[in-house]
Short mmCIF file of C-alpha atoms and ligand atoms in Angstrom, two decimals:
data_model
loop_
_atom_site.label_atom_id
_atom_site.label_comp_id
_atom_site.label_asym_id
_atom_site.label_seq_id
_atom_site.Cartn_x
_atom_site.Cartn_y
_atom_site.Cartn_z
CA MET A 1 -4.86 16.93 16.67
CA ILE A 2 -1.09 16.12 15.79
CA ASP A 3 1.63 16.97 18.50
CA ILE A 4 4.10 17.00 16.19
CA GLN A 5 7.14 17.69 18.65
CA SER A 6 6.05 14.80 20.17
CA ILE A 7 5.46 12.28 16.99
CA ARG A 8 8.82 13.22 16.18
CA GLU A 9 10.73 12.55 19.58
CA ASP A 10 9.09 8.64 18.59
CA PHE A 11 10.69 8.34 15.74
CA PRO A 12 14.63 7.85 16.57
CA ILE A 13 15.57 8.37 13.13
CA LEU A 14 13.81 11.65 12.97
CA ALA A 15 16.77 13.40 14.31
CA HIS A 16 19.61 11.77 11.79
CA THR A 17 21.29 14.05 10.25
CA VAL A 18 23.16 13.57 6.44
CA TYR A 19 26.36 14.89 4.83
CA GLY A 20 25.44 17.25 8.37
CA LYS A 21 22.00 18.67 7.77
CA PRO A 22 19.09 17.50 9.52
CA LEU A 23 17.39 14.62 7.82
CA ILE A 24 14.40 15.86 6.05
CA TYR A 25 12.96 11.99 4.90
CA PHE A 26 10.15 12.93 2.10
CA ASP A 27 10.04 9.16 0.60
CA ASN A 28 6.83 8.10 2.47
CA ALA A 29 4.87 6.18 0.07
CA ALA A 30 7.98 3.90 -0.74
CA THR A 31 8.54 3.70 3.19
CA THR A 32 8.19 4.86 6.37
CA GLN A 33 9.82 5.36 9.06
CA LYS A 34 9.01 3.36 12.55
CA PRO A 35 8.65 4.09 16.20
CA ARG A 36 9.99 3.11 18.97
CA ALA A 37 6.59 0.90 19.83
CA VAL A 38 7.56 -0.91 17.37
CA VAL A 39 10.86 -1.56 17.28
CA GLU A 40 10.46 -2.33 20.43
CA LYS A 41 8.03 -5.12 19.67
CA ILE A 42 10.49 -6.76 17.42
CA THR A 43 12.93 -6.90 20.21
CA ASP A 44 10.37 -8.12 22.55
CA GLY A 45 8.71 -10.60 20.49
CA TYR A 46 12.26 -12.42 19.85
CA TYR A 47 13.70 -12.54 23.54
CA HIS A 48 9.88 -13.52 25.35
CA VAL A 49 7.47 -15.15 22.78
CA ASN A 50 9.94 -16.65 20.15
CA ALA A 51 8.22 -20.01 19.32
CA ASN A 52 6.95 -21.40 16.25
CA VAL A 53 2.71 -21.23 15.95
CA HIS A 54 0.38 -23.19 15.86
CA ARG A 55 1.89 -26.63 16.37
CA GLY A 56 3.70 -26.28 20.47
CA VAL A 57 1.50 -27.84 22.96
CA HIS A 58 3.78 -26.38 25.37
CA PHE A 59 3.77 -22.50 27.15
CA LEU A 60 5.95 -20.74 24.17
CA SER A 61 3.81 -21.20 21.66
CA GLN A 62 0.60 -21.27 23.22
CA ALA A 63 1.63 -17.50 24.06
CA ALA A 64 3.31 -17.39 20.81
CA THR A 65 -0.08 -18.46 18.57
CA GLU A 66 -2.22 -15.80 20.74
CA ALA A 67 -0.24 -12.97 20.21
CA HIS A 68 -0.03 -13.76 16.15
CA GLU A 69 -4.19 -14.74 16.27
CA LYS A 70 -4.68 -11.42 18.12
CA ALA A 71 -2.89 -9.39 15.42
CA ARG A 72 -4.90 -11.17 13.13
CA GLN A 73 -7.81 -9.40 14.96
CA VAL A 74 -6.10 -6.29 15.05
CA VAL A 75 -6.25 -6.00 11.75
CA GLN A 76 -9.44 -7.13 11.12
CA GLN A 77 -10.52 -4.40 13.60
CA PHE A 78 -8.79 -1.78 11.96
CA LEU A 79 -10.24 -2.59 8.68
CA ASN A 80 -13.68 -3.79 10.07
CA ALA A 81 -13.89 -6.60 7.78
CA ALA A 82 -16.52 -9.29 9.44
CA SER A 83 -13.80 -11.72 10.75
CA PRO A 84 -10.96 -13.18 11.82
CA ASN A 85 -10.55 -15.08 8.77
CA GLU A 86 -10.89 -12.60 6.45
CA ILE A 87 -7.30 -11.34 6.81
CA ILE A 88 -4.50 -13.53 4.87
CA PHE A 89 -1.06 -12.44 5.89
CA THR A 90 1.22 -12.00 2.81
CA ARG A 91 4.48 -11.13 2.75
CA GLY A 92 3.35 -7.38 1.75
CA THR A 93 0.73 -5.49 -1.22
CA THR A 94 2.70 -7.59 -4.25
CA GLU A 95 2.53 -11.54 -2.46
CA ALA A 96 -1.45 -10.45 -2.08
CA ILE A 97 -2.23 -9.18 -5.63
CA ASN A 98 -0.23 -12.82 -6.81
CA LEU A 99 -2.36 -14.61 -4.42
CA ILE A 100 -5.25 -13.12 -5.90
CA ALA A 101 -4.35 -12.89 -9.65
CA SER A 102 -3.09 -17.30 -9.40
CA SER A 103 -5.94 -17.87 -7.28
CA PHE A 104 -8.77 -15.98 -8.86
CA THR A 105 -7.46 -17.25 -11.67
CA GLU A 106 -7.43 -20.15 -11.92
CA ALA A 107 -11.40 -20.69 -9.68
CA CYS A 108 -13.25 -18.03 -11.54
CA MET A 109 -11.27 -17.28 -15.51
CA GLU A 110 -10.89 -19.16 -18.52
CA GLU A 111 -9.75 -17.98 -21.82
CA GLY A 112 -10.80 -14.48 -22.77
CA ASP A 113 -11.92 -13.56 -19.99
CA GLU A 114 -11.36 -9.90 -18.42
CA VAL A 115 -10.42 -8.13 -15.57
CA ILE A 116 -9.83 -4.11 -15.53
CA LEU A 117 -6.96 -2.44 -14.29
CA SER A 118 -6.15 1.28 -14.99
CA ALA A 119 -2.90 3.32 -16.68
CA MET A 120 -2.27 4.79 -12.87
CA GLU A 121 -1.39 0.71 -11.25
CA HIS A 122 1.77 0.21 -9.98
CA HIS A 123 3.51 -2.60 -12.14
CA SER A 124 2.56 -4.93 -8.88
CA ASN A 125 -0.84 -4.77 -10.00
CA ILE A 126 -0.08 -5.22 -13.68
CA VAL A 127 2.72 -7.06 -14.54
CA PRO A 128 0.67 -10.54 -11.86
CA TRP A 129 -1.73 -10.32 -14.66
CA GLN A 130 0.01 -10.28 -17.26
CA LEU A 131 1.53 -13.60 -16.33
CA GLN A 132 -1.60 -14.89 -16.07
CA ALA A 133 -2.52 -13.33 -19.78
CA THR A 134 0.40 -15.97 -20.71
CA ARG A 135 -0.06 -18.67 -18.92
CA ARG A 136 -4.47 -18.43 -19.35
CA GLY A 137 -5.29 -15.94 -22.05
CA ILE A 138 -6.62 -13.42 -19.64
CA VAL A 139 -7.05 -9.99 -21.29
CA LEU A 140 -6.48 -6.71 -19.48
CA LYS A 141 -8.52 -3.61 -20.34
CA VAL A 142 -7.66 -0.76 -18.73
CA VAL A 143 -8.43 2.84 -17.27
CA PRO A 144 -7.17 6.42 -19.18
CA VAL A 145 -6.34 8.13 -16.47
CA ASN A 146 -7.63 12.16 -17.38
CA GLY A 147 -5.27 15.56 -17.44
CA LYS A 148 -5.38 15.93 -13.93
CA GLY A 149 -4.97 12.80 -13.28
CA GLU A 150 -8.04 11.39 -12.33
CA LEU A 151 -9.03 8.13 -13.61
CA CYS A 152 -11.87 8.34 -17.05
CA MET A 153 -14.94 6.56 -14.87
CA ASP A 154 -17.17 6.95 -18.71
CA THR A 155 -14.79 4.95 -20.18
CA TYR A 156 -14.49 2.83 -17.26
CA ARG A 157 -18.59 1.58 -17.19
CA SER A 158 -17.90 1.09 -20.39
CA LEU A 159 -15.40 -1.31 -20.53
CA PHE A 160 -17.02 -3.62 -18.71
CA SER A 161 -18.13 -6.60 -20.54
CA GLU A 162 -20.19 -10.25 -20.74
CA ARG A 163 -16.32 -11.64 -19.93
CA THR A 164 -15.42 -9.22 -17.19
CA LYS A 165 -14.20 -11.09 -14.31
CA LEU A 166 -12.72 -8.83 -11.74
CA VAL A 167 -11.56 -5.38 -11.31
CA SER A 168 -8.57 -4.61 -9.22
CA LEU A 169 -7.51 -0.55 -9.33
CA THR A 170 -5.30 1.06 -7.04
CA HIS A 171 -7.18 3.37 -4.21
CA VAL A 172 -4.85 5.30 -4.01
CA SER A 173 -1.80 5.97 -6.82
CA ASN A 174 2.20 6.45 -5.81
CA VAL A 175 2.20 8.10 -8.19
CA LEU A 176 0.09 11.25 -8.55
CA GLY A 177 -1.74 11.23 -5.23
CA SER A 178 -5.02 10.15 -6.80
CA ILE A 179 -7.68 9.11 -3.48
CA ASN A 180 -10.34 7.09 -6.59
CA PRO A 181 -14.18 7.10 -6.02
CA VAL A 182 -13.64 3.05 -4.61
CA LYS A 183 -17.21 3.69 -3.77
CA GLU A 184 -18.68 4.45 -7.03
CA ILE A 185 -16.04 1.91 -8.84
CA ILE A 186 -17.76 -1.07 -6.81
CA ARG A 187 -21.17 -0.17 -6.51
CA GLU A 188 -20.74 -0.10 -11.17
CA ALA A 189 -18.68 -3.68 -10.90
CA HIS A 190 -20.96 -4.94 -8.10
CA ALA A 191 -23.82 -4.02 -10.38
CA HIS A 192 -22.12 -6.53 -13.33
CA ASP A 193 -21.99 -9.50 -10.70
CA VAL A 194 -18.16 -8.89 -10.85
CA PRO A 195 -16.28 -8.56 -7.58
CA VAL A 196 -13.73 -5.80 -7.07
CA LEU A 197 -10.07 -5.61 -5.51
CA LEU A 198 -8.21 -2.79 -4.04
CA ASP A 199 -5.17 -1.86 -3.67
CA GLY A 200 -4.81 0.00 -0.62
CA ALA A 201 -0.58 0.40 -0.29
CA GLN A 202 -0.84 4.03 -0.59
CA SER A 203 -4.35 4.61 1.15
CA VAL A 204 -4.16 2.86 4.57
CA PRO A 205 -1.54 5.17 5.96
CA HIS A 206 -3.35 7.94 5.01
CA ILE A 207 -7.36 7.49 5.22
CA LYS A 208 -10.09 5.60 7.07
CA VAL A 209 -10.64 2.68 5.34
CA ASP A 210 -13.75 0.07 5.67
CA MET A 211 -14.09 -3.17 4.29
CA GLN A 212 -17.45 -3.19 5.34
CA ALA A 213 -18.68 0.57 4.61
CA LEU A 214 -16.39 0.00 0.58
CA ASP A 215 -18.52 -3.49 0.53
CA VAL A 216 -15.28 -4.38 -1.25
CA ASP A 217 -14.57 -8.09 -2.14
CA PHE A 218 -10.87 -7.75 -1.84
CA TYR A 219 -8.38 -5.17 -0.36
CA VAL A 220 -4.33 -5.29 -0.22
CA PHE A 221 -2.27 -3.12 1.66
CA SER A 222 2.00 -3.58 3.02
CA GLY A 223 3.57 -3.40 6.51
CA HIS A 224 6.03 -1.03 5.90
CA LYS A 225 4.69 1.64 4.51
CA ILE A 226 1.81 2.06 7.56
CA TYR A 227 5.15 2.22 10.21
CA GLY A 228 5.35 -1.67 10.59
CA PRO A 229 7.78 -3.94 9.41
CA THR A 230 9.22 -5.07 5.90
CA GLY A 231 8.28 -8.87 4.63
CA ILE A 232 4.33 -8.71 5.91
CA GLY A 233 1.29 -7.22 4.37
CA VAL A 234 -2.46 -8.63 4.77
CA LEU A 235 -4.69 -9.46 2.10
CA TYR A 236 -8.82 -9.01 3.55
CA GLY A 237 -10.61 -10.67 1.28
CA LYS A 238 -15.14 -11.36 1.72
CA GLU A 239 -15.28 -15.07 2.93
CA LYS A 240 -17.99 -15.76 0.74
CA TRP A 241 -14.85 -15.20 -1.90
CA LEU A 242 -11.64 -16.54 -0.14
CA ASP A 243 -13.79 -19.59 0.32
CA LYS A 244 -14.57 -20.41 -3.90
CA LEU A 245 -10.37 -19.84 -4.36
CA PRO A 246 -7.55 -22.35 -3.83
CA PRO A 247 -4.85 -22.28 -2.16
CA TYR A 248 -2.21 -20.43 -3.62
CA GLN A 249 1.16 -22.29 -2.03
CA GLY A 250 1.55 -25.73 -0.66
CA GLY A 251 2.94 -26.95 2.85
CA GLY A 252 2.76 -27.05 6.65
CA GLU A 253 -0.27 -24.60 8.49
CA MET A 254 -2.25 -24.65 5.00
CA ILE A 255 -3.16 -27.94 5.18
CA ALA A 256 -5.26 -29.98 7.20
CA SER A 257 -4.14 -33.50 6.46
CA VAL A 258 -1.73 -34.90 3.87
CA SER A 259 -0.99 -38.40 2.63
CA PHE A 260 0.00 -39.41 -0.91
CA GLU A 261 -3.09 -39.96 -2.05
CA LYS A 262 -5.07 -36.67 -1.11
CA THR A 263 -4.69 -33.47 0.94
CA VAL A 264 -7.56 -31.97 2.77
CA PHE A 265 -7.09 -28.30 2.99
CA ASN A 266 -6.74 -26.31 5.75
CA GLU A 267 -9.72 -23.46 6.54
CA LEU A 268 -9.52 -20.25 6.55
CA PRO A 269 -7.60 -18.24 7.34
CA TYR A 270 -5.21 -21.13 7.25
CA LYS A 271 -6.30 -22.15 4.08
CA PHE A 272 -3.56 -19.00 2.13
CA GLU A 273 -0.55 -19.10 5.13
CA ALA A 274 1.80 -22.48 3.76
CA GLY A 275 4.87 -22.49 6.20
CA THR A 276 5.80 -20.57 9.48
CA PRO A 277 4.06 -17.18 9.38
CA ASP A 278 5.86 -14.25 10.20
CA TYR A 279 4.58 -14.73 13.91
CA ILE A 280 6.94 -11.93 14.75
CA GLY A 281 6.31 -9.25 11.97
CA SER A 282 2.14 -9.81 12.45
CA THR A 283 2.64 -8.90 15.79
CA VAL A 284 4.86 -5.85 15.31
CA LEU A 285 2.44 -4.70 12.33
CA ALA A 286 -0.70 -4.60 14.60
CA GLU A 287 1.51 -2.72 16.83
CA ALA A 288 2.37 -0.13 13.99
CA LEU A 289 -1.64 -0.13 13.65
CA HIS A 290 -1.61 0.26 17.38
CA TYR A 291 0.24 3.24 16.98
CA VAL A 292 -1.72 5.10 14.19
CA GLY A 293 -4.74 4.95 15.99
CA LYS A 294 -4.03 6.63 19.17
CA ILE A 295 -2.84 9.62 16.62
CA GLY A 296 -6.05 8.25 14.51
CA LEU A 297 -5.92 8.77 11.20
CA ASP A 298 -8.54 11.63 10.59
CA ALA A 299 -5.89 13.11 12.60
CA ILE A 300 -3.43 11.90 10.18
CA ALA A 301 -5.46 13.03 7.11
CA ALA A 302 -6.34 16.63 8.26
CA TYR A 303 -2.28 17.02 8.91
CA GLU A 304 -1.13 15.57 5.85
CA LYS A 305 -3.84 17.13 3.73
CA GLU A 306 -2.07 21.09 4.80
CA LEU A 307 1.25 19.92 4.38
CA LEU A 308 1.38 18.89 0.59
CA GLN A 309 -1.19 21.72 0.01
CA TYR A 310 1.71 24.05 1.79
CA ALA A 311 4.09 22.47 -0.38
CA THR A 312 2.01 22.36 -3.44
CA ARG A 313 1.68 26.45 -3.32
CA GLN A 314 5.21 26.94 -2.49
CA LEU A 315 6.51 24.63 -5.43
CA LYS A 316 4.16 26.43 -7.96
CA THR A 317 6.30 30.01 -7.38
CA ILE A 318 9.37 28.13 -8.40
CA ASP A 319 8.85 29.00 -12.35
CA GLY A 320 8.75 26.25 -14.55
CA THR A 321 7.69 23.42 -12.38
CA ARG A 322 5.46 20.94 -13.33
CA ILE A 323 2.67 18.94 -11.15
CA PHE A 324 1.99 16.09 -12.11
CA GLY A 325 -1.39 14.91 -10.52
CA GLU A 326 -3.83 18.12 -9.33
CA ALA A 327 -7.48 15.27 -8.59
CA ALA A 328 -9.92 16.62 -6.37
CA GLU A 329 -9.08 14.30 -3.92
CA LYS A 330 -5.52 13.60 -3.49
CA SER A 331 -3.82 12.57 -0.79
CA SER A 332 0.21 13.33 0.61
CA VAL A 333 2.25 12.68 -2.95
CA LEU A 334 3.94 15.28 -4.99
CA SER A 335 5.35 13.90 -8.55
CA PHE A 336 7.21 17.17 -10.20
CA LEU A 337 9.39 18.59 -12.92
CA ILE A 338 11.21 21.73 -12.92
CA GLY A 339 11.62 22.73 -16.12
CA THR A 340 14.41 20.44 -18.10
CA ILE A 341 16.12 19.00 -14.81
CA HIS A 342 16.40 15.34 -15.09
CA PRO A 343 14.68 13.91 -12.19
CA TYR A 344 17.88 12.11 -10.54
CA ASP A 345 19.55 15.02 -10.86
CA MET A 346 17.04 16.67 -8.74
CA GLY A 347 17.32 14.15 -6.48
CA MET A 348 20.95 13.38 -6.59
CA LEU A 349 21.42 17.12 -5.67
CA LEU A 350 18.48 17.47 -3.11
CA ASP A 351 20.12 14.22 -0.94
CA ARG A 352 23.33 15.74 -0.47
CA LEU A 353 21.22 18.64 1.33
CA GLY A 354 19.71 16.55 3.14
CA ILE A 355 16.36 15.88 1.38
CA ALA A 356 15.17 12.20 0.86
CA VAL A 357 13.12 12.61 -2.12
CA ARG A 358 12.18 9.57 -4.71
CA THR A 359 13.04 9.63 -8.68
CA GLY A 360 12.59 7.18 -11.88
CA HIS A 361 9.46 5.60 -12.42
CA HIS A 362 8.18 4.87 -9.14
CA CYS A 363 7.00 1.06 -10.38
CA ALA A 364 4.51 3.17 -13.24
CA GLN A 365 6.04 2.56 -16.87
CA PRO A 366 2.86 2.80 -18.37
CA LEU A 367 1.94 5.72 -16.80
CA MET A 368 5.02 7.83 -17.32
CA ASN A 369 4.28 6.76 -20.58
CA ALA A 370 1.01 7.74 -20.66
CA LEU A 371 2.19 11.40 -19.14
CA GLY A 372 4.70 11.30 -21.72
CA ILE A 373 7.73 11.46 -19.42
CA GLU A 374 10.32 9.10 -18.10
CA GLY A 375 9.91 10.30 -15.01
CA THR A 376 9.10 12.40 -11.86
CA VAL A 377 11.03 14.14 -8.58
CA ARG A 378 8.47 12.86 -6.04
CA ALA A 379 7.78 14.24 -2.35
CA SER A 380 5.80 11.85 -0.25
CA PHE A 381 4.86 13.47 2.98
CA SER A 382 3.82 11.77 6.47
CA PHE A 383 2.62 12.87 9.51
CA TYR A 384 5.80 13.18 11.63
CA ASN A 385 6.65 16.43 8.55
CA THR A 386 6.62 19.98 8.95
CA LYS A 387 6.27 22.92 6.84
CA GLU A 388 9.72 23.94 8.47
CA GLU A 389 10.98 20.80 6.07
CA ILE A 390 9.04 21.45 3.31
CA ASP A 391 10.65 25.56 3.39
CA ALA A 392 14.13 23.88 3.56
CA PHE A 393 12.47 22.09 0.11
CA ILE A 394 11.41 24.71 -1.92
CA ALA A 395 14.74 26.59 -0.73
CA GLY A 396 16.74 23.53 -1.68
CA VAL A 397 14.41 22.74 -5.32
CA ARG A 398 15.49 26.33 -5.79
CA GLN A 399 19.33 25.84 -4.86
CA VAL A 400 19.19 23.08 -7.85
CA LYS A 401 17.17 25.75 -10.08
CA GLU A 402 19.27 28.16 -10.05
CA MET A 403 22.51 25.74 -10.79
CA PHE A 404 21.64 24.43 -14.33
N1 LIG B 1 1.07 -0.73 -5.05
C1 LIG B 1 1.72 0.72 -4.79
C2 LIG B 1 0.11 1.44 -5.01
C3 LIG B 1 2.78 0.57 -4.21
O1 LIG B 1 2.74 1.83 -3.61
C4 LIG B 1 3.33 -0.51 -3.91
C5 LIG B 1 4.73 0.10 -3.59
N2 LIG B 1 5.68 1.52 -4.24
C6 LIG B 1 3.30 -1.72 -4.21
C7 LIG B 1 2.04 -1.39 -4.69
C8 LIG B 1 3.64 -2.79 -3.73
O2 LIG B 1 4.19 -3.22 -2.23
P1 LIG B 1 5.20 -3.44 -1.73
O3 LIG B 1 6.53 -3.36 -2.45
O4 LIG B 1 5.15 -3.51 -0.31
O5 LIG B 1 4.72 -5.62 -2.08
#
């Protein structure tokens, strides 16, 4: 059960007003707000345990190292990964995908080899592969999306060839909300001996994920979308894969020894963490995961589903509404257009009512092209949102519609 009153009190920003109206924050797919415990952990880290990690013999450095490595274990438990060596801290989802795109193609792909993506990918899971297509001549194969916003699984199965080396797909679409059938996706890929990377940016804040149950090879997410700080994210990788891949960046931390003749790389996970890590960010991310864990992802998923269904029903009562993404399995993202009203106009006018939604292509231009539109209005809900806020949002959309 969600205790909405006490949860909202944990998020000071939710009590703000904008233009004299109570803030209604429906841009959670872009980034989430932070509970007090998370913000306080940042101050606490800098006030009480700040010292560079891994290199110091002194008390503070050891305390900071311990906290940073404890945070890695918290992430490991959150994902149910087999070992902390499989948890690499990155700057976020984007950097994690770039790391795999660079290191995996270097170690495991040759010119003409193929990676399978989908039409609903965020630019973060397209452009890194395109860079490798230019640099190394790898080939991108794209799974199309059907009218409901679901992956065309028959086409997915038909895309495998002996040149397929990796499948890289989003777990949940940031535009359509579709929760992709990742178990089936992974089973199929593994039947062809092909590993799978899942972009978990939009899944980990909303649904329980389990690396070992999924048997996924690589999984990535961003701290800031799961109530944690900006600038930190996670790459999970099976140890057997990470062992095979070369480092992404060079520098301190990722080496065992350096001479001008030969550098020996450090072991996992440090091999992929060049330079001073964001050791405050890691401990704050761990705090955010504790917070989410306390509420419970099952309770979060159930409550957010209720919000999504309520908002969808209400929005459909407005004439001229088009909803993009009606997959059978869907997370709390609602993309829509009303008649011919431009999404920017809708977004700007809702903003004047204190309602924060996202408008535009949502970093998914190929998906917009497939849908034949320029952009959508996107309302995305969190467990701290309420039905009353949805009522205000629906009244706002009606008001904007009447102005046109
Ligand atoms: N993938 C998906 C599905 C996303 O929604 C986002 C953020 N909008 C990203 C990747 C990129 O995340 P970040 O900017 O935190 O690296």
